[in-house]
Each structure stands twice: as structure tokens, then as C-alpha cells.
Amino acid sequence: MATARRWVCAAFFLLPFGAELSGGQGFFLPLHRPQGCGGTQYFDIASLSCGQCGASQRKSSRGTSCTCLPGFKLVSDNGGSSITCEKCPESTSGVTQDGWDCITCPKGLTSEGKCKCPVNEILVERDTNGALLADALCVQCDGKGKSFATSNALNNMCIRCEPTFISVNKSCSCSEPNILTGGLCFRSTGNYPPKGTATVRFGKLGITLISAWFSKTYKRQQLLAGCTPTLHLAKHLEICYVFANTAGLGTVHSISFWRQNLPWLYYGDQPGLASQVLDTTQFPASFTFKGTNKNIKLQFIAASYDAGGNFLKWQYLEGGILQLCPDTLTKLNAAYIFGTTYQQKCTISVSKILKDYSNPIFYDVFLEYYDEEDGQQYLWAVPVLNLNLQYNEMFVNRGSNMNNWLLTRRMFLVDTLSGQENDLGNQPRIIRIASEITISIRLVPNTQRGAIYPPLITIAYSDVLVQNPGAENVVVSFSVNYEMNQSEARIQTDIALGVLGGLAVLWSLLKTAGWKRRIGSPMIDLQTVLKFLLFYSGDLANVFFIISVGTGIYWLIFFKAQQYVSVLLPLPSQEDNFVSYIGCAFALKALQFLHLLVSQLTVDIFFIDWERPKGKVLKAVEGENGVRSISAPVSIWRTYFIANEWNEIQTVRKINPLFQVLAILFFLEVVGFSNLALMDSSSSLERSPESYIAPWSRILRFGVSAVLWLVIAIIQVIYFSVFYERFIEDKIRQFVDLCCMSNISVFLLSHRCFGYYIHGRSVHGHSDTNMEEMNMNLKREAENLCSQRGLLPNTDGQTFQISISSKMRQQYDRIHETLTRKQGPVRLLNSSATTFEQSTKAYHTMNKFLGSFIDHVHKEMDYIVKDKLLLEKILGMEFMEPMEKSIFYNDEGHSFSDVLYYGNEATLLIFDMLFFTIVDMATQSFVLAAVLTYLQQEIFRFIRNTVGQKNLASKTLVDERFLI
């Protein structure tokens, strides 16, 4: 029976039986090592603890049991330390080989106090009837004639040869061509006896073979008579077990699955048992990332056994014990740093596997912890989830339902024995390899002290057909994952999305209502619905953006900055919703950006020239031989100059795009902020080249890049607004001043009945003058010797939001239709004289009409000037409709920039940032993302300038060739 126990220790393939688990039961035990057992103590491999040997006893040579001292015989032996010894008399000081009797040894004693015989003689201590001899004899067995005697395995008595030897070879040898297998001799042409227990079926390969190892071990040991194979593990391997009828045995360490004198190989097969083991009991120790009591090391330790079930040693998993892929010691040990997501994958040659793992080693894995109360080290049993396990012909461990799982204890990395045919010395035909090993660690919900549930080792085996080991390879992987229940985070995200999404609907409805009022249309039509969807796409993009940025910053701060572990990063599979939010934000923001671009490229604009002719000039009259006096023409160059300046400020922004991408690259790649996106507990910006680099977290990667992008952009905007525009250059206000200096106003309609007006009428009456007079005018203005620049007397207000009446718009359209009747801008050099004259006439008509409108000439199309209400400014809409008179709203904020890039910096900034993060998520490269982001900025800037230039030329009669 003791031999059978050793073989069962080796059996990873197990037969589960019923067992009960009381709520909250822990699977822990004190840590004891064989070398830690004293001289009179032995290491009990069943309970993995030290036992005390009794009087007149010592531990055995292997140190795993007790034996009598030399000169003492056994009186009773129940295993371990349960033996009784008695001293032998002086006259019979020797002890029999079995240790149960005292005997006289004529030819001397061994160091163990037992009789010894010369070479080629066997020790005979008992008569044929089993009676003990007074003196031991040394005799030689007769293997000739009819005796057919040979020594037994212990060489202590002569026994008859195995019958198959006698019947096949008529001797005690099994010479060729006969076949020796399993300790039996068979004719080469005969039928073999049944070998069901040695049959191994490799399911994926579709191969069934007779294992030489199982033939030898299980045929000869006769483990359990009448055993019926009932469980298939790891590709249908059938084995007999001695675990039958063990319910009456006691338990070890109060663990109901661990029976006395037997190894603990599995938990049980009751439904729901796995969830109880993995979800009901917390691991006693806690983990911290920072502080004086920093604890980030997972002390995994394994009890290792050979294929015969013999205990080898305790060994920590550090150093790559379970990692088949070779690497540096630092990178291998990084797998056991708490909070570090670990991934290792490689391709290994089959020949290397055969060389390095010629003998299988089995592991019982524990997690070691220290109890501060009693100062004792304890071990917590780590369950194993074997994905190849079949129960009732089903792979029960491959589903996501934890209640169906069957947990085991023992595991191995490489099996080169069960796939050997015919002879154990031959190369195995098939080897079984642990191709995927994953250690999963789950955080206890709502913990504030770093509490975790028991870790779980998930393992998947692959069968490899060995044909050409040097040319064959196998892919193996090892990973450590950390997870927590994300249901609460998902609920909070869904709530935020629902609330903000609802507010976005209301805000979009307000925008649509304002837009309807600005176009002067009270009807709800298809265009209205389409406009609402466009507004909603932009607002919903902002909602997704806010949620994504908030989520990224939350995980970045709370994961990296925590001392006691309370949160763990979502798994890559749990990041899919987050990635979809970013994708939606980018797609919707891109739609809003294109809508913005189209809106800016379709505005109506006209430059009102207030300059009046100075004096008369003589002009030759065609067809007549004479001249006549006409008003001096007004120079068009001022209008061209203003048009060109307007064209230049169309893509002016509050940040420098090139500096933005270079700065974020500097902080991410040079300073090392990108290291904060690694799935480990370290918050250091520097990493050693020799250290393990954890995989990227998409959430942290987005969080780091978003924070840096926003911070750099905000700093730029503050610098631009507070310092640069105030002390260096403010192009928007300079453009307004330039209009006044050029005596040109800008009339701009972004909607049918809404737009902007820049009052550029010179307070000096004219601006087409020489340098001396220009300087004199500026001096008079500086000394307040002239009126102010504002539209209204004694005011400085030059910029207005305008809401014009339908009658005013109709008159504008009639004149504008004549101005743009020809497709595209009028070409001064290649147009006919008639067309040119008509266009020139229409231009002067529009200039005169808008000038007279500003001067209140048309009483039926008059306007009033007023301030906007605060609520109107907040909502971005006008409450009053311009029924009879148009309305000019004072606008000190220069909101005409809304038709430029300048007034839409937030939209551009978010679009650029989302573009950067989308490219980065797709390529995992900050450098490529920065390059492509800058390129798209330049491409859209070129499109905006080019198309905007053509639109400007077509609307204002300015020749496109004069626009730079």
C-alpha cells in the first residue's frame, strides 16, 4: 500500500470524489521544509509538515519517515512515526532485512545493523515455511533444470521465475527475439495481454498508444484490484486510482479534501464548489504599493515531486520554475510582483524540451504569507483549473460558468513519459506540454486594504507529435493577470452616459431652435432634423470625450497613486467598452468638425468701402474725340489688402499645433510619462533597460496622453491670451484696427438672417492718403482730437452680432445674385467688358446699399443697437426676432471669430486629441500618432485656406490671384 501511495502522488490525472466545504473554510497550513526538520524529526509528505520520531528511532535516509536505530527491531509500523522499536539481544545483534526480527549474522553486519553476504549470494533469513532461522545463510539460487529459481527484487530469497519466462524461454532470462515488457516475457509472434490501464489517447492528434511507462508501473504494482477507469484528463488518459473508499480516513490540516497518508490532488465534484473556493474566503495577507509596509511580492512556493511520487524539495517559483520561456532572472521574477500584469510568449524547440525536461516534475503550488499575530509562516493552497479536464465526456473547465468548474491541485510542465512506446529508453513519440499557464489574481470588492481572493492557476496542455525534434517548435506562454469586479464602474459609467446624453439632447434642441431663428424659418422640416442630428453629434461627442477622459484620469490616479490596493486595472477584454467610447467620440467629433468646416466655407461676406472720391479727373470718352470731367476713382487696393488679411486669419489658432505635438512627444518619450501607462504598480518615469516592461493599458495610455495634451494646450491658450496677445500680437483685434485704418467695414452673414458686422469706418473721413497725413490722423486720434471709432456716437464698439430682418435679407440677395451671376469669381483679365462692367456696377450697388443701411438711410430696413441679455449669451441664441427692424448686438468679445478657426479652438483641440489617441491605440506608437496628427492638421488647414480663398473671391469680387 505504501508503494501505491507513492504512485498516486505522481498521478496528476485524478478521480474526484464527494467532499463538503463549509462556508469560509480556508485552505492554509504552516510552512515546513525537510531541511528544517530536526535530527529526530521526519518530513511527512502527506501533510507537508515535520513529525517527531519516537525513542530508539531516527529518520530514514530520505527523511520522509522514521526507522529503528541499528540493533533495534520493529514491533509495530503504522507509517510515519507510528512505529515501535525494541533492542535486539547481544547474541543476535543483527536485524532482518524487513526490520521485524533479530538474527545472528555469521558474515558480518552492514552500517544499518543488518546481515550482509558476499557477491552472487543471497541472504536467507527464513525457512521455506517462513520460520526464522537462528543464523542467517548466504546461498546461491539454482536457475537450472526444473528449479528455475532466481532471486527476488530484494535479493533476500530464491523464488521461481516469472511463468512467462519459463514457458517462452525455458529459463529465467528473456532473450531475443522474445519481448520483455512490464516485467513479463512474450513471444514476438504471440498475443499480448490486455493493457487498458496503459493506453493513452491523445485526442487532438487522434493517436492512441500503449505507454511503456504506464505498462511498467501499473502492471507491476497492481495498484488497485478491479479498478475501473472513469475519468478522462488531459486527452482521455485512463488510469486506476487508490482514492476509492477513502471517506473513512481522517483529514489533514482540517481540509476535508486532504486525506491522511494521501496527497491532496483535487477539491471535489459538487456543483458550485469552485465558486465557494474562489469567492468566499479572502487571502489572509494584504498588499500595498507604497509606504513603509510596502508589500508587492507574491511568495509562491511549490512542493515538487518526481514521477514516482517521491517528494523532492520545496522551491519558490522565482527563477522561472513554471516559465518555459528563457529570460533574464529579473524579467522572470517580475511575474511575481503584485500589480504587474505579466505576459511572456515564445517559441521553443522540441529538442530543447526533450533535453531540459526529460523527467517530469509535479508541483503542488502554495502562496506563502506571514501571520503577524503568531509570527508563523503559513501556506495557502492555490487551486488549478485544467482546461483539458473532461468530466462526463465534457470539457467542464472551458466554460465561463464557475459553478461547473472542477478544481485540482497538482500540475506539471512537460510529460515525456506517457508518450513513450515499447521502451522507456526510446525517444517519446508524443510529448505533452503546458502551452498556456495563467495565474489570475482577483481583488475583493470594496476592499481598502489590498485584500484578494485565492489565486487561480489556469493551465492548458498541448500534445506534440515528435518526428524531427530539431526542426519542430512549440509556442508556449505564461501570464499573470489581475482583475476586479468592474460592475460598479460600468454602472457609474452608464449613469454618467445617460445623464450627460440627456443633457446633450436638450442642448442640441436649444441649438436647433437658435439656428431656426437665425435662418428665419419657423417650419420643422427635414433640414431641421438633419441640423439637429449634426448638433447632437457634436454634443454627444463631447459626452463620450468627457467620460473617456474622466475614466482615463480616474484609473491613472487611483491605480498608480494608491498605497493600499483598492482598485486594479480592467483586463484588456474589459477595456472594449472604453475603446468603443473613444471611437464614438472621434467619429462624432469628426462629423462635427466637417460640419464646422462646411459652415465656415459657405458664409456670405462683403467688404464695405467707405472711401469717397477726392476731386475730379479728366477721362477720355470712347467714340468721341474729347474728354470729360468725372469723380476721381477710389483705390481698390485697400479692399484687396483687407481681403488678404481676412484670408490669413481664417486658420489662426490659440495654440501652435507643431509645438503641441512636439511637446507631447517630448514628455511622453523623452521625459518618460509613457511609462505611467504600463500595467504595473510603479509610478516611476524611468525604467531600466534590464527590467521587465509590462504590457500597455489602453485606458492608462489614453489617460496619460489626454492629460498631457490638455495641460499643454491649456498652458498654450493661457500664454496666448494673457501674454502673447497682450504684449506681442493679437491678430483678431489687429484686423479690426486695420479695417478702421483702411476705412473698410466687414459685413458677414453666417446664417440667412444672422451674422457679424465689423465697423471699420474711419473717423478721419478717408484713409487713402499719404504718409504725412496718415501720421497726423493717428496723432489726432491718440490725443482724442477726433471722434471715437464706434458705430454709435461717443462709443468704441466696432464689432457686433447682427440679426437682420427678412426684408433686408431679400434686398441683399437680389443685389448679391447680380454680383455672383457668373460662376466663380470675375476674372479681370479675361472677362468681357460688358460682364466686367455689370459686375462692377453690382459691386458698387452692394457697397452703396450696405453703406446706406448702416447709415439708417432705409427706414423700412432700419436697425437698432442693443446689448444681449446674459441668458442669450449663455444659450447662444436671440430671444427677439427682427420683424420690422434689424438688431445689432454689441459684441465686445469679437465673436465674429466663430466663423474662423480662432473661435472654435475647443472643437479643433478635442478633434486633434481624439485623432492622436485613435492612431496611438491602433499602432501603439506615440511618434506615429504625433506625425499623422500634425499631417492631418496641415491638410485640413490647406483645404480651409484654399476653399475659403475661393469663396472669399466669389463673394466679394476680389480677384483670387491677389489673395496670398
PDB file of C-alpha atoms in Angstrom, residues 107-272:
ATOM      1  CA  LYS A 107      29.363 -12.915   7.842  1.00  0.00           C
ATOM      2  CA  GLY A 108      29.092  -9.527   9.473  1.00  0.00           C
ATOM      3  CA  LEU A 109      26.801  -6.538   9.700  1.00  0.00           C
ATOM      4  CA  THR A 110      26.158  -3.543   7.499  1.00  0.00           C
ATOM      5  CA  SER A 111      26.171   0.020   8.798  1.00  0.00           C
ATOM      6  CA  GLU A 112      22.408  -0.349   9.188  1.00  0.00           C
ATOM      7  CA  GLY A 113      22.904  -3.290  11.541  1.00  0.00           C
ATOM      8  CA  LYS A 114      21.664  -5.918   9.032  1.00  0.00           C
ATOM      9  CA  CYS A 115      23.293  -9.100   7.749  1.00  0.00           C
ATOM     10  CA  LYS A 116      25.416  -8.999   4.646  1.00  0.00           C
ATOM     11  CA  CYS A 117      26.507 -11.648   2.124  1.00  0.00           C
ATOM     12  CA  PRO A 118      29.255 -11.863  -0.476  1.00  0.00           C
ATOM     13  CA  VAL A 119      28.599 -11.005  -4.098  1.00  0.00           C
ATOM     14  CA  ASN A 120      26.440 -13.506  -6.077  1.00  0.00           C
ATOM     15  CA  GLU A 121      24.888 -14.877  -2.903  1.00  0.00           C
ATOM     16  CA  ILE A 122      21.542 -14.083  -1.481  1.00  0.00           C
ATOM     17  CA  LEU A 123      20.654 -13.654   2.130  1.00  0.00           C
ATOM     18  CA  VAL A 124      18.345 -16.345   3.537  1.00  0.00           C
ATOM     19  CA  GLU A 125      16.821 -15.490   6.879  1.00  0.00           C
ATOM     20  CA  ARG A 126      13.756 -17.746   6.937  1.00  0.00           C
ATOM     21  CA  ASP A 127      12.908 -21.370   6.293  1.00  0.00           C
ATOM     22  CA  THR A 128      10.652 -22.406   3.450  1.00  0.00           C
ATOM     23  CA  ASN A 129       7.716 -22.276   5.803  1.00  0.00           C
ATOM     24  CA  GLY A 130       8.610 -18.758   6.856  1.00  0.00           C
ATOM     25  CA  ALA A 131      10.184 -19.722  10.166  1.00  0.00           C
ATOM     26  CA  LEU A 132      13.043 -17.514  11.231  1.00  0.00           C
ATOM     27  CA  LEU A 133      16.466 -19.199  11.148  1.00  0.00           C
ATOM     28  CA  ALA A 134      18.750 -18.948  14.120  1.00  0.00           C
ATOM     29  CA  ASP A 135      21.629 -17.955  11.880  1.00  0.00           C
ATOM     30  CA  ALA A 136      21.377 -16.199   8.551  1.00  0.00           C
ATOM     31  CA  LEU A 137      22.591 -18.095   5.464  1.00  0.00           C
ATOM     32  CA  CYS A 138      24.208 -16.907   2.238  1.00  0.00           C
ATOM     33  CA  VAL A 139      23.209 -19.212  -0.669  1.00  0.00           C
ATOM     34  CA  GLN A 140      23.055 -19.105  -4.434  1.00  0.00           C
ATOM     35  CA  CYS A 141      19.747 -19.757  -6.284  1.00  0.00           C
ATOM     36  CA  ASP A 142      19.583 -22.663  -8.758  1.00  0.00           C
ATOM     37  CA  GLY A 143      18.323 -21.400 -12.066  1.00  0.00           C
ATOM     38  CA  LYS A 144      18.851 -24.704 -13.907  1.00  0.00           C
ATOM     39  CA  GLY A 145      16.782 -27.767 -14.614  1.00  0.00           C
ATOM     40  CA  LYS A 146      13.409 -27.918 -13.071  1.00  0.00           C
ATOM     41  CA  SER A 147      14.198 -25.412 -10.318  1.00  0.00           C
ATOM     42  CA  PHE A 148      14.042 -22.252 -12.390  1.00  0.00           C
ATOM     43  CA  ALA A 149      14.902 -20.262  -9.277  1.00  0.00           C
ATOM     44  CA  THR A 150      16.010 -16.659  -9.239  1.00  0.00           C
ATOM     45  CA  SER A 151      16.471 -14.024  -6.614  1.00  0.00           C
ATOM     46  CA  ASN A 152      13.669 -11.709  -5.781  1.00  0.00           C
ATOM     47  CA  ALA A 153      13.853  -7.947  -6.140  1.00  0.00           C
ATOM     48  CA  LEU A 154      15.436  -7.572  -2.680  1.00  0.00           C
ATOM     49  CA  ASN A 155      17.898 -10.423  -3.192  1.00  0.00           C
ATOM     50  CA  ASN A 156      16.879 -11.997   0.083  1.00  0.00           C
ATOM     51  CA  MET A 157      15.272 -15.223  -1.102  1.00  0.00           C
ATOM     52  CA  CYS A 158      15.037 -17.568  -4.101  1.00  0.00           C
ATOM     53  CA  ILE A 159      11.746 -17.597  -5.930  1.00  0.00           C
ATOM     54  CA  ARG A 160      10.520 -19.280  -9.083  1.00  0.00           C
ATOM     55  CA  CYS A 161      10.985 -17.348 -12.260  1.00  0.00           C
ATOM     56  CA  GLU A 162       8.076 -15.489 -13.744  1.00  0.00           C
ATOM     57  CA  PRO A 163       5.978 -18.168 -15.537  1.00  0.00           C
ATOM     58  CA  THR A 164       6.165 -16.362 -18.859  1.00  0.00           C
ATOM     59  CA  PHE A 165       9.963 -16.641 -18.778  1.00  0.00           C
ATOM     60  CA  ILE A 166       9.766 -20.402 -18.245  1.00  0.00           C
ATOM     61  CA  SER A 167       7.054 -21.019 -20.846  1.00  0.00           C
ATOM     62  CA  VAL A 168       8.636 -18.836 -23.504  1.00  0.00           C
ATOM     63  CA  ASN A 169      12.384 -19.325 -22.976  1.00  0.00           C
ATOM     64  CA  LYS A 170      12.630 -22.362 -20.616  1.00  0.00           C
ATOM     65  CA  SER A 171      14.882 -20.289 -18.371  1.00  0.00           C
ATOM     66  CA  CYS A 172      14.876 -17.289 -16.092  1.00  0.00           C
ATOM     67  CA  SER A 173      16.026 -14.961 -18.901  1.00  0.00           C
ATOM     68  CA  CYS A 174      14.069 -13.399 -21.761  1.00  0.00           C
ATOM     69  CA  SER A 175      16.456 -13.360 -24.654  1.00  0.00           C
ATOM     70  CA  GLU A 176      15.732 -12.116 -28.183  1.00  0.00           C
ATOM     71  CA  PRO A 177      13.676 -12.432 -30.293  1.00  0.00           C
ATOM     72  CA  ASN A 178      11.319 -12.690 -27.322  1.00  0.00           C
ATOM     73  CA  ILE A 179       9.931  -9.442 -25.916  1.00  0.00           C
ATOM     74  CA  LEU A 180      10.349  -8.222 -22.346  1.00  0.00           C
ATOM     75  CA  THR A 181       7.654  -5.755 -21.345  1.00  0.00           C
ATOM     76  CA  GLY A 182       6.187  -4.836 -17.983  1.00  0.00           C
ATOM     77  CA  GLY A 183       8.394  -7.459 -16.279  1.00  0.00           C
ATOM     78  CA  LEU A 184       6.853 -10.211 -18.450  1.00  0.00           C
ATOM     79  CA  CYS A 185       8.318 -12.218 -21.296  1.00  0.00           C
ATOM     80  CA  PHE A 186       6.307 -12.705 -24.509  1.00  0.00           C
ATOM     81  CA  ARG A 187       6.947 -14.388 -27.809  1.00  0.00           C
ATOM     82  CA  SER A 188       7.383 -11.956 -30.655  1.00  0.00           C
ATOM     83  CA  THR A 189       4.518 -13.603 -32.561  1.00  0.00           C
ATOM     84  CA  GLY A 190       2.118 -14.018 -29.645  1.00  0.00           C
ATOM     85  CA  ASN A 191      -0.857 -12.002 -28.420  1.00  0.00           C
ATOM     86  CA  TYR A 192      -0.261  -9.556 -25.601  1.00  0.00           C
ATOM     87  CA  PRO A 193      -2.454  -9.493 -22.559  1.00  0.00           C
ATOM     88  CA  PRO A 194      -4.904  -6.578 -22.182  1.00  0.00           C
ATOM     89  CA  LYS A 195      -3.255  -3.283 -21.302  1.00  0.00           C
ATOM     90  CA  GLY A 196      -6.198  -0.976 -20.759  1.00  0.00           C
ATOM     91  CA  THR A 197      -4.546   0.911 -17.942  1.00  0.00           C
ATOM     92  CA  ALA A 198      -1.515   1.683 -20.120  1.00  0.00           C
ATOM     93  CA  THR A 199      -3.486   3.018 -23.090  1.00  0.00           C
ATOM     94  CA  VAL A 200      -3.071   6.756 -23.678  1.00  0.00           C
ATOM     95  CA  ARG A 201      -5.268   8.562 -26.172  1.00  0.00           C
ATOM     96  CA  PHE A 202      -4.087  11.927 -27.479  1.00  0.00           C
ATOM     97  CA  GLY A 203      -7.373  13.404 -28.663  1.00  0.00           C
ATOM     98  CA  LYS A 204      -6.259  16.363 -30.768  1.00  0.00           C
ATOM     99  CA  LEU A 205      -3.698  14.280 -32.594  1.00  0.00           C
ATOM    100  CA  GLY A 206      -6.116  11.368 -32.959  1.00  0.00           C
ATOM    101  CA  ILE A 207      -3.444   8.940 -31.764  1.00  0.00           C
ATOM    102  CA  THR A 208      -3.767   6.132 -29.207  1.00  0.00           C
ATOM    103  CA  LEU A 209      -0.671   4.320 -27.971  1.00  0.00           C
ATOM    104  CA  ILE A 210       0.472   1.885 -25.278  1.00  0.00           C
ATOM    105  CA  SER A 211       2.576   3.818 -22.807  1.00  0.00           C
ATOM    106  CA  ALA A 212       5.716   1.945 -21.796  1.00  0.00           C
ATOM    107  CA  TRP A 213       5.874   3.897 -18.566  1.00  0.00           C
ATOM    108  CA  PHE A 214       2.342   3.057 -17.504  1.00  0.00           C
ATOM    109  CA  SER A 215       2.826  -0.544 -18.627  1.00  0.00           C
ATOM    110  CA  LYS A 216       5.795  -0.860 -16.346  1.00  0.00           C
ATOM    111  CA  THR A 217       4.472   0.960 -13.324  1.00  0.00           C
ATOM    112  CA  TYR A 218       0.847  -0.028 -13.192  1.00  0.00           C
ATOM    113  CA  LYS A 219       1.216  -3.635 -14.399  1.00  0.00           C
ATOM    114  CA  ARG A 220       3.805  -4.458 -11.827  1.00  0.00           C
ATOM    115  CA  GLN A 221       2.500  -2.528  -8.850  1.00  0.00           C
ATOM    116  CA  GLN A 222      -1.098  -3.805  -9.024  1.00  0.00           C
ATOM    117  CA  LEU A 223      -2.366  -0.581  -7.506  1.00  0.00           C
ATOM    118  CA  LEU A 224      -5.993  -1.389  -7.056  1.00  0.00           C
ATOM    119  CA  ALA A 225      -7.628  -4.656  -7.999  1.00  0.00           C
ATOM    120  CA  GLY A 226     -10.814  -4.303 -10.032  1.00  0.00           C
ATOM    121  CA  CYS A 227     -10.319  -0.560 -10.593  1.00  0.00           C
ATOM    122  CA  THR A 228     -12.406   0.812 -13.458  1.00  0.00           C
ATOM    123  CA  PRO A 229     -11.168   3.916 -15.283  1.00  0.00           C
ATOM    124  CA  THR A 230     -13.922   6.520 -15.046  1.00  0.00           C
ATOM    125  CA  LEU A 231     -12.299   9.885 -15.684  1.00  0.00           C
ATOM    126  CA  HIS A 232     -10.519  11.329 -18.690  1.00  0.00           C
ATOM    127  CA  LEU A 233      -7.992  14.070 -18.048  1.00  0.00           C
ATOM    128  CA  ALA A 234      -5.557  15.635 -20.450  1.00  0.00           C
ATOM    129  CA  LYS A 235      -6.642  13.937 -23.661  1.00  0.00           C
ATOM    130  CA  HIS A 236      -8.538  10.920 -22.399  1.00  0.00           C
ATOM    131  CA  LEU A 237      -5.740   9.286 -20.371  1.00  0.00           C
ATOM    132  CA  GLU A 238      -7.257   6.342 -18.417  1.00  0.00           C
ATOM    133  CA  ILE A 239      -5.723   5.428 -15.064  1.00  0.00           C
ATOM    134  CA  CYS A 240      -6.715   3.481 -11.926  1.00  0.00           C
ATOM    135  CA  TYR A 241      -6.570   5.277  -8.593  1.00  0.00           C
ATOM    136  CA  VAL A 242      -6.331   4.244  -4.986  1.00  0.00           C
ATOM    137  CA  PHE A 243      -8.628   7.024  -3.876  1.00  0.00           C
ATOM    138  CA  ALA A 244     -11.610   4.687  -3.782  1.00  0.00           C
ATOM    139  CA  ASN A 245     -13.136   4.119  -0.347  1.00  0.00           C
ATOM    140  CA  THR A 246     -11.099   6.826   1.431  1.00  0.00           C
ATOM    141  CA  ALA A 247     -14.040   8.560   3.056  1.00  0.00           C
ATOM    142  CA  GLY A 248     -13.308   6.814   6.336  1.00  0.00           C
ATOM    143  CA  LEU A 249      -9.795   8.264   6.575  1.00  0.00           C
ATOM    144  CA  GLY A 250      -9.115  11.359   8.644  1.00  0.00           C
ATOM    145  CA  THR A 251      -8.294  14.770   7.173  1.00  0.00           C
ATOM    146  CA  VAL A 252      -5.064  16.761   7.152  1.00  0.00           C
ATOM    147  CA  HIS A 253      -4.861  20.387   8.356  1.00  0.00           C
ATOM    148  CA  SER A 254      -8.675  20.411   8.725  1.00  0.00           C
ATOM    149  CA  ILE A 255      -9.019  20.381   4.925  1.00  0.00           C
ATOM    150  CA  SER A 256     -11.813  18.000   4.012  1.00  0.00           C
ATOM    151  CA  PHE A 257     -10.291  17.140   0.611  1.00  0.00           C
ATOM    152  CA  TRP A 258      -6.926  16.158   2.078  1.00  0.00           C
ATOM    153  CA  ARG A 259      -6.979  12.590   3.458  1.00  0.00           C
ATOM    154  CA  GLN A 260      -4.402  11.195   5.822  1.00  0.00           C
ATOM    155  CA  ASN A 261      -1.422   9.454   4.211  1.00  0.00           C
ATOM    156  CA  LEU A 262      -2.654  10.509   0.757  1.00  0.00           C
ATOM    157  CA  PRO A 263      -1.725  13.523  -1.354  1.00  0.00           C
ATOM    158  CA  TRP A 264      -4.254  16.285  -1.940  1.00  0.00           C
ATOM    159  CA  LEU A 265      -4.873  16.165  -5.666  1.00  0.00           C
ATOM    160  CA  TYR A 266      -8.304  17.694  -6.175  1.00  0.00           C
ATOM    161  CA  TYR A 267     -11.135  19.508  -4.415  1.00  0.00           C
ATOM    162  CA  GLY A 268     -14.376  17.787  -5.310  1.00  0.00           C
ATOM    163  CA  ASP A 269     -17.054  17.487  -7.944  1.00  0.00           C
ATOM    164  CA  GLN A 270     -20.055  19.142  -6.302  1.00  0.00           C
ATOM    165  CA  PRO A 271     -21.679  21.869  -8.450  1.00  0.00           C
ATOM    166  CA  GLY A 272     -20.755  25.319  -7.220  1.00  0.00           C
TER     167      GLY A 272
END
